[in-house]
Coordinates of C-alpha atoms and ligand atoms in Angstrom, one line a residue:
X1 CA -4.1 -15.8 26.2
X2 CA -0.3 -15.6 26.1
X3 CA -0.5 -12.5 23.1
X4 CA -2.6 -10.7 25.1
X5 CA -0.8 -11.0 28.3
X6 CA 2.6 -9.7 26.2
X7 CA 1.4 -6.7 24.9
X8 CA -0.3 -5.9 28.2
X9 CA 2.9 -6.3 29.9
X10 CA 4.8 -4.4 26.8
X11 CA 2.5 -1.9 27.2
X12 CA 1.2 -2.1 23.3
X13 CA -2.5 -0.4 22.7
X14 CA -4.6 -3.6 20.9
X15 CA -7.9 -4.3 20.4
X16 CA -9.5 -7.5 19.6
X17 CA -12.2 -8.7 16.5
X18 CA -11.5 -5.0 14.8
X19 CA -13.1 -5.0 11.5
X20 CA -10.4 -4.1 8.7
X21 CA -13.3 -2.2 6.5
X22 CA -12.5 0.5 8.7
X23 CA -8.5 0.7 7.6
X24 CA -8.8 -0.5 3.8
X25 CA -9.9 2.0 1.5
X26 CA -11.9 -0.1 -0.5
X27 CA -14.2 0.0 3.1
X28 CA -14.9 -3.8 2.8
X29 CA -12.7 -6.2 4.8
X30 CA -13.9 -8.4 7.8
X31 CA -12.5 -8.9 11.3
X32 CA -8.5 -9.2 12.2
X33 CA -8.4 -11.6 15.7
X34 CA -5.6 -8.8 17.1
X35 CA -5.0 -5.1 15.7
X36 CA -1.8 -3.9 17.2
X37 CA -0.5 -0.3 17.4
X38 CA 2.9 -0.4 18.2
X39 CA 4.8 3.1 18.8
X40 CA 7.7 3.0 18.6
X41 CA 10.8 0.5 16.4
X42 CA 11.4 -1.0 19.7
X43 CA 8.3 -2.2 20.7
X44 CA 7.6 -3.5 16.8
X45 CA 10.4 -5.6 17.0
X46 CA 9.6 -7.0 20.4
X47 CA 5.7 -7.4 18.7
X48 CA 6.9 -9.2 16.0
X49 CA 9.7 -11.5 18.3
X50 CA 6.9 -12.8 20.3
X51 CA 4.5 -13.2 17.0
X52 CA 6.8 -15.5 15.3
X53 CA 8.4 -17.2 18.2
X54 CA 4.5 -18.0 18.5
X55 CA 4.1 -19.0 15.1
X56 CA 1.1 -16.4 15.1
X57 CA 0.1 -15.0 11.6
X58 CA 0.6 -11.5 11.0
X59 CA -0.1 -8.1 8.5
X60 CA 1.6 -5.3 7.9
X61 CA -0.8 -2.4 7.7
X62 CA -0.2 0.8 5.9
X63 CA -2.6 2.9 4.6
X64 CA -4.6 -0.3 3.6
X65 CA -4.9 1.3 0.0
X66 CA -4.0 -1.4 -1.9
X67 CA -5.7 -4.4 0.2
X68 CA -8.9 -6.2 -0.4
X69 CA -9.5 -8.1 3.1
X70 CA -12.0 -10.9 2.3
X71 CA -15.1 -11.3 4.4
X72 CA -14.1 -13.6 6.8
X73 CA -11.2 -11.6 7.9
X74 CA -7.7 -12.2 9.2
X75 CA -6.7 -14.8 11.6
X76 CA -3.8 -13.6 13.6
X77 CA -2.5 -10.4 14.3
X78 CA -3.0 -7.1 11.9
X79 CA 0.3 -4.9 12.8
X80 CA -0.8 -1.2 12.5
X81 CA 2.7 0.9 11.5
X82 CA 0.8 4.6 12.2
X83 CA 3.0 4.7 15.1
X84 CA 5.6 4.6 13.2
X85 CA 5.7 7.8 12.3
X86 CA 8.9 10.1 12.2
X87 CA 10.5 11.6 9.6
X88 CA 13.5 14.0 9.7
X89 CA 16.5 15.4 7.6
X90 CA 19.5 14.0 8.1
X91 CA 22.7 15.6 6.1
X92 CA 21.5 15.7 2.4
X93 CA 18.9 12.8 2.7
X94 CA 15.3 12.2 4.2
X95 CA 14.3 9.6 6.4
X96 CA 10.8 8.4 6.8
X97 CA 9.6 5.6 9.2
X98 CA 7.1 3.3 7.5
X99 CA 3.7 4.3 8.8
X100 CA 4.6 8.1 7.8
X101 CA 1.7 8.9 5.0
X102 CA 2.1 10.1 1.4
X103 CA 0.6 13.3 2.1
X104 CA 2.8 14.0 4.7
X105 CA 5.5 13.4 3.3
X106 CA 4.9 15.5 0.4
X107 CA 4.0 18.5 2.8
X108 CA 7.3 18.0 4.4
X109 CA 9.3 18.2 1.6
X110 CA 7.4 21.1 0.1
X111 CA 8.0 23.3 2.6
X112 CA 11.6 22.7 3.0
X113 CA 12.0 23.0 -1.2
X114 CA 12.8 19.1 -1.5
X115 CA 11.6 17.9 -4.8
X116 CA 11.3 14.1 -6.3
X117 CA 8.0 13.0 -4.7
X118 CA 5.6 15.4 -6.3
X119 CA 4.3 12.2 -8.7
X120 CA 3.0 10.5 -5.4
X121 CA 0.5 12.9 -4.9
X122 CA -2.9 11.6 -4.2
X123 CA -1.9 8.0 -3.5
X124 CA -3.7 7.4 -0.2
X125 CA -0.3 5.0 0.6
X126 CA 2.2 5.3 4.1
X127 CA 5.9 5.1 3.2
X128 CA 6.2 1.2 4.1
X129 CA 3.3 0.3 1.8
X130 CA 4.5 2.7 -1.2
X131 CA 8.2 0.9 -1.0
X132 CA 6.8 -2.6 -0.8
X133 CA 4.4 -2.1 -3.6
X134 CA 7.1 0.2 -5.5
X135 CA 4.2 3.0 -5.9
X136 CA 4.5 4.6 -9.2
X137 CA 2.5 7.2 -11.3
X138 CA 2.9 9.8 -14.1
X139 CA 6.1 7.6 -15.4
X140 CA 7.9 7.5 -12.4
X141 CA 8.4 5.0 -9.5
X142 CA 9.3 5.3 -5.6
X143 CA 12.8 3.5 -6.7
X144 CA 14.0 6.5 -8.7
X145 CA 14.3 8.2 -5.5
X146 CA 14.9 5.7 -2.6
X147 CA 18.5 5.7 -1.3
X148 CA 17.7 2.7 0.9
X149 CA 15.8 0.9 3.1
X150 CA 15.7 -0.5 6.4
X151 CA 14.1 -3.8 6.8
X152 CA 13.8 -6.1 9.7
X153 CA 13.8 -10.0 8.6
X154 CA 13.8 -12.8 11.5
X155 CA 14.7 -11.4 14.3
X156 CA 17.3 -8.6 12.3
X157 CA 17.2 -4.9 11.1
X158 CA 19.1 -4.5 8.0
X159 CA 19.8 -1.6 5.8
X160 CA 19.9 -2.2 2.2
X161 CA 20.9 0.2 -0.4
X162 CA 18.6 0.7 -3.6
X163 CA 21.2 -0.7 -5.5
X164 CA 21.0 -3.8 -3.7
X165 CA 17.1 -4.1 -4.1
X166 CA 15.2 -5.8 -7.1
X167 CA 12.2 -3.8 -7.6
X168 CA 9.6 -4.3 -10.2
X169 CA 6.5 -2.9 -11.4
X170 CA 4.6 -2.4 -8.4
X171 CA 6.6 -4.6 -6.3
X172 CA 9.8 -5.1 -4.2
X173 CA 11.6 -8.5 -3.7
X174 CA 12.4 -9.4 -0.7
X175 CA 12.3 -12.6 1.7
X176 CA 8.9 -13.9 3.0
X177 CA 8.3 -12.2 6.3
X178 CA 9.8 -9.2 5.2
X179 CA 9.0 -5.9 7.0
X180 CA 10.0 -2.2 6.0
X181 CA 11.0 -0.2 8.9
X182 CA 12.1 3.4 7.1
X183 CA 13.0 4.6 4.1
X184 CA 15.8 6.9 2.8
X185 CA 15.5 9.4 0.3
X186 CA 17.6 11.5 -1.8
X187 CA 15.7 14.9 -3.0
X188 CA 17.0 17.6 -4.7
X189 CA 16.1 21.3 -3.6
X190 CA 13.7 22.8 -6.0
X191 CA 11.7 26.5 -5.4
X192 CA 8.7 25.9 -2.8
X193 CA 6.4 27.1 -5.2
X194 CA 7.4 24.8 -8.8
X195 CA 7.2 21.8 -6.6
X196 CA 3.4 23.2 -5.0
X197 CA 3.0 23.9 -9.1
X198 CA 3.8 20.5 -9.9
X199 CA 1.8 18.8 -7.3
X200 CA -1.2 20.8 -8.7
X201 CA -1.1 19.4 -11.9
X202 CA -0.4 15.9 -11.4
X203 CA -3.7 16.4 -9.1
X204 CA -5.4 17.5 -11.6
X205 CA -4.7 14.9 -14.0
X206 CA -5.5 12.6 -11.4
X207 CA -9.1 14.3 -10.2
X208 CA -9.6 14.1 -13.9
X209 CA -9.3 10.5 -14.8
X210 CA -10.1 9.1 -11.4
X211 CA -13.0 8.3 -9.8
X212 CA -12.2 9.6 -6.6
X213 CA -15.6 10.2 -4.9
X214 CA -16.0 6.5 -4.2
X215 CA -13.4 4.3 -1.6
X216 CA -11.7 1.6 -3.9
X217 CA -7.8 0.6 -4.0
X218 CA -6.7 2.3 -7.0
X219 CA -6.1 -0.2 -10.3
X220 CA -7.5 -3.6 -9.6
X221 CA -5.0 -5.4 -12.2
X222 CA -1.5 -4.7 -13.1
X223 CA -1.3 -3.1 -16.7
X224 CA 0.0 -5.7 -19.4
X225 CA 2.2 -4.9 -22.0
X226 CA 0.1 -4.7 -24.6
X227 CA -2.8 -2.4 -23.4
X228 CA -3.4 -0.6 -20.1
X229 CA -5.7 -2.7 -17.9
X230 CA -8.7 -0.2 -18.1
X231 CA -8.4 -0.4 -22.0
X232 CA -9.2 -3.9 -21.9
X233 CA -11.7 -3.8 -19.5
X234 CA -13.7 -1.3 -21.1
X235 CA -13.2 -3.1 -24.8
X236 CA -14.5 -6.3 -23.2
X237 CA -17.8 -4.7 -22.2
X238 CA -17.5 -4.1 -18.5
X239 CA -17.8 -0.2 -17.3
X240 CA -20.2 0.3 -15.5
X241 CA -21.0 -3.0 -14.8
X242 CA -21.8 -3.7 -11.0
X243 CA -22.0 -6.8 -8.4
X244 CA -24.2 -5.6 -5.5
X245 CA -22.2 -2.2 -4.2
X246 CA -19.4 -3.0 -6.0
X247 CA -18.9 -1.4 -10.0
X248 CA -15.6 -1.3 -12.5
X249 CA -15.8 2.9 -12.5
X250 CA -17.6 4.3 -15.4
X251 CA -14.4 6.8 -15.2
X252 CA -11.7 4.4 -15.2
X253 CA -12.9 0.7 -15.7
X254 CA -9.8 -0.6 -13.9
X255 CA -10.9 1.2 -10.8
X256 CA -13.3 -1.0 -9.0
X257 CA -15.4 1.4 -6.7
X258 CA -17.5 0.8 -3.5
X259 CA -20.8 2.3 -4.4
X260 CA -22.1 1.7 -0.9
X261 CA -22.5 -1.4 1.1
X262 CA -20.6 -3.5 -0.9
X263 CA -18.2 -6.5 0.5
X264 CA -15.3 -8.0 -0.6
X265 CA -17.0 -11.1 -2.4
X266 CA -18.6 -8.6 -4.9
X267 CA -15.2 -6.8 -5.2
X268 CA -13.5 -10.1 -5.9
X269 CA -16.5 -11.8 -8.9
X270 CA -16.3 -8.7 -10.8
X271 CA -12.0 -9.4 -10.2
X272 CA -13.0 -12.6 -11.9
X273 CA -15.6 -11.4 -14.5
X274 CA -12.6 -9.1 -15.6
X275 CA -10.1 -11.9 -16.3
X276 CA -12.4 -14.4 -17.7
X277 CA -13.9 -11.6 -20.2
X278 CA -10.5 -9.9 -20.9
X279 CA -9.0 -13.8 -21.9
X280 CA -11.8 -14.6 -23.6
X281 CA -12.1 -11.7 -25.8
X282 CA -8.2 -10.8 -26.1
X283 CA -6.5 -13.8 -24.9
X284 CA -4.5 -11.6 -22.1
X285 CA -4.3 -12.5 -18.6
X286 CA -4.9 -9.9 -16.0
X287 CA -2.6 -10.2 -13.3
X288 CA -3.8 -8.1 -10.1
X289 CA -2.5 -5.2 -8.4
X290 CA -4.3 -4.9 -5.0
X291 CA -2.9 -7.7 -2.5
X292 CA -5.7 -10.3 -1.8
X293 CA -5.6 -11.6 1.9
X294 CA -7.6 -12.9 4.8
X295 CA -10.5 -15.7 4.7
X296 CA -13.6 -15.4 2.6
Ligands
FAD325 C1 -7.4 6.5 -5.0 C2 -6.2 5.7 -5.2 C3 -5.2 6.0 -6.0 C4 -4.0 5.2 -6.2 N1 -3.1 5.6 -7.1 C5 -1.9 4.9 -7.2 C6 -0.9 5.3 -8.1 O1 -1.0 6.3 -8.7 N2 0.2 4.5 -8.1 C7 0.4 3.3 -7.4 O2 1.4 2.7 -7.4 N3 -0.6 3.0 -6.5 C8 -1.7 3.7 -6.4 N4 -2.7 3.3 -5.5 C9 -2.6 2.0 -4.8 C10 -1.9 2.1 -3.4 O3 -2.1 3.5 -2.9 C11 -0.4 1.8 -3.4 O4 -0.3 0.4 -3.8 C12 0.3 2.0 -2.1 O5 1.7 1.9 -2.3 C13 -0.2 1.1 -1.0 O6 0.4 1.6 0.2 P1 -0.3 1.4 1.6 O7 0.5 2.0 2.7 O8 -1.7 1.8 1.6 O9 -0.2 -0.2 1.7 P2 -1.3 -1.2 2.3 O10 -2.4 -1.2 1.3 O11 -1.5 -1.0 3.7 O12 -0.4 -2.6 2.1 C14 -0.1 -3.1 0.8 C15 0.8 -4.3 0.9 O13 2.0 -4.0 1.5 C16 2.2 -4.6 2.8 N5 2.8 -3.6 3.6 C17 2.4 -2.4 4.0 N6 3.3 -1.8 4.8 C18 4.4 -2.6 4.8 C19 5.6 -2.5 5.5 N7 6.0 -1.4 6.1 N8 6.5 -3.6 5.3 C20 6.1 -4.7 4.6 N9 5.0 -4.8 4.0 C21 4.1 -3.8 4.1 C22 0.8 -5.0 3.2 O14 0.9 -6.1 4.1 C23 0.2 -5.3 1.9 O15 0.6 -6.6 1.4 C24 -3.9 4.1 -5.4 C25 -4.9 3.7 -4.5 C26 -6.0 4.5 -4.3 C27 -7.1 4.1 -3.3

């Protein structure tokens, strides 16, 4: 096939019918055709020339922590960003390519006493997917700290200043086909230790509240207005309640967690049990956080 012959020619590592349970952490998710590593900007934008000049699908991977792949998988080509991976100091501000992860980030900044971040801690997320989903926690959001970002869009890389960004609660507009490249930050220096201090206790709250023993991706829905999502879950009857391996966390009832063995179709009828319970009871639609894809 013409894809496979590129990226052998290119050079790109890929493998063929990968299961995506392995790189969501909900550990459900069936089979992507192509899984692509590229390693380096270059060869990403040559990947994703040749992807749409071939009109073939494809999904930006992170840290697949806020993605419920359906069972049937993806048809078309899963783009890894891990190789993505550099981050360095330039003048006052940080630059972080898109497959860099949360944690190391965070260890980055700590040891060179650069402090804004510390409220990501624990979110299993990589740079590109905590911009695109506008990753917040513990009143804060990755915005408040973003300088810009650089963003490749048909065939063009473009750097776009925060200011020039709409970002929402957990998300980022930008066009269809859309793919974050780096990021920029701008971090103020703080003593190594307050920022280690701080990162502590927003663990702690987190360990706490969270059911973190089991994979899942975080909050299933989006909070409305008038109660947080795991408020009205809970009132309407559901902790605890379970759909083969799948069960909305006795800890945190918007957490759906992955007891063992689950797949995504028992993820995705307690997804609807929620809304239809939750309308029923309090006339409120739940609007979901984790990005749905693939076939079921
Ligand atoms: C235990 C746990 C705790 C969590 N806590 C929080 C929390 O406190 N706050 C919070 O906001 N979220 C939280 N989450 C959810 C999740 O970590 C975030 O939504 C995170 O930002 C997702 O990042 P990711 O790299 O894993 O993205 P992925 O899950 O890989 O991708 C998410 C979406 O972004 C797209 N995408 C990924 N990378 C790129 C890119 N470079 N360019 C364009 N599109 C891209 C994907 O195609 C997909 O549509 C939590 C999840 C878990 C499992």
């Amino acid at each position: 096939m013409k894809l496979e012959r590129f990226l052998s020619k290119k050079g790109i590592a890929f493998e063929e019918k990968v299961p995506l349970a392995r790189y969501t952490t909900f550990k459900v998710g069936g089979p992507a055709d192509y899984f692509l590593c590229p390693e380096s900007q270059q060869s990403l934008l040559e990947v994703l020339d040749f992807l749409e000049g071939e009109d073939i699908a494809y999904l930006p991977l992170g840290g697949g922590s806020n993605l419920l792949v359906r069972d049937g998988g993806f048809r078309g080509a899963v783009l890894s960003l891990a190789g993505l991976n550099s981050v360095a100091l330039e003048g006052e501000l940080l630059v972080a390519e898109a497959g860099v992860s949360i944690s190391r980030l965070l260890s980055f900044c700590s040891e060179r006493g650069l402090s804004g971040l510390e409220f990501l801690v624990g979110v299993p997320a990589t740079v590109g997917g905590a911009v695109v989903m506008n990753a917040g926690a513990f009143g804060r959001e990755i915005k408040d700290v973003l300088e810009g970002v650089l963003v490749y869009h048909q065939g063009e890389l473009e750097y776009y200043r925060r200011d020039d960004l709409t970002f929402f609660y957990r998300g980022l507009s930008l066009p269809r086909g859309s793919l974050v490249v780096s990021a920029t930050f701008r971090l103020h220096p703080s003593p190594r230790e307050e920022i280690k201090a701080q990162m502590a206790r927003f663990f702690g709250s987190r360990k706490e509240k969270q059911p973190l023993s089991y994979p899942s991706a975080g909050s299933v829905f989006k909070n409305p207005s008038p109660a947080p999502a795991g408020f009205l879950i809970e009132a309407a009857g559901l902790k605890g309640v379970h759909c083969g391996g799948a069960e909305f966390s006795s800890k945190h009832a918007n957490f759906i967690v992955n007891k063992g063995g689950a797949c995504a179709q028992d993820i995705l009828t307690l997804m609807e049990l929620a809304r239809e319970r939750v309308f029923r009871e309090f006339g409120i639609t739940l609007e979901e956080e984790v990005r749905i894809v693939g076939e079921g």
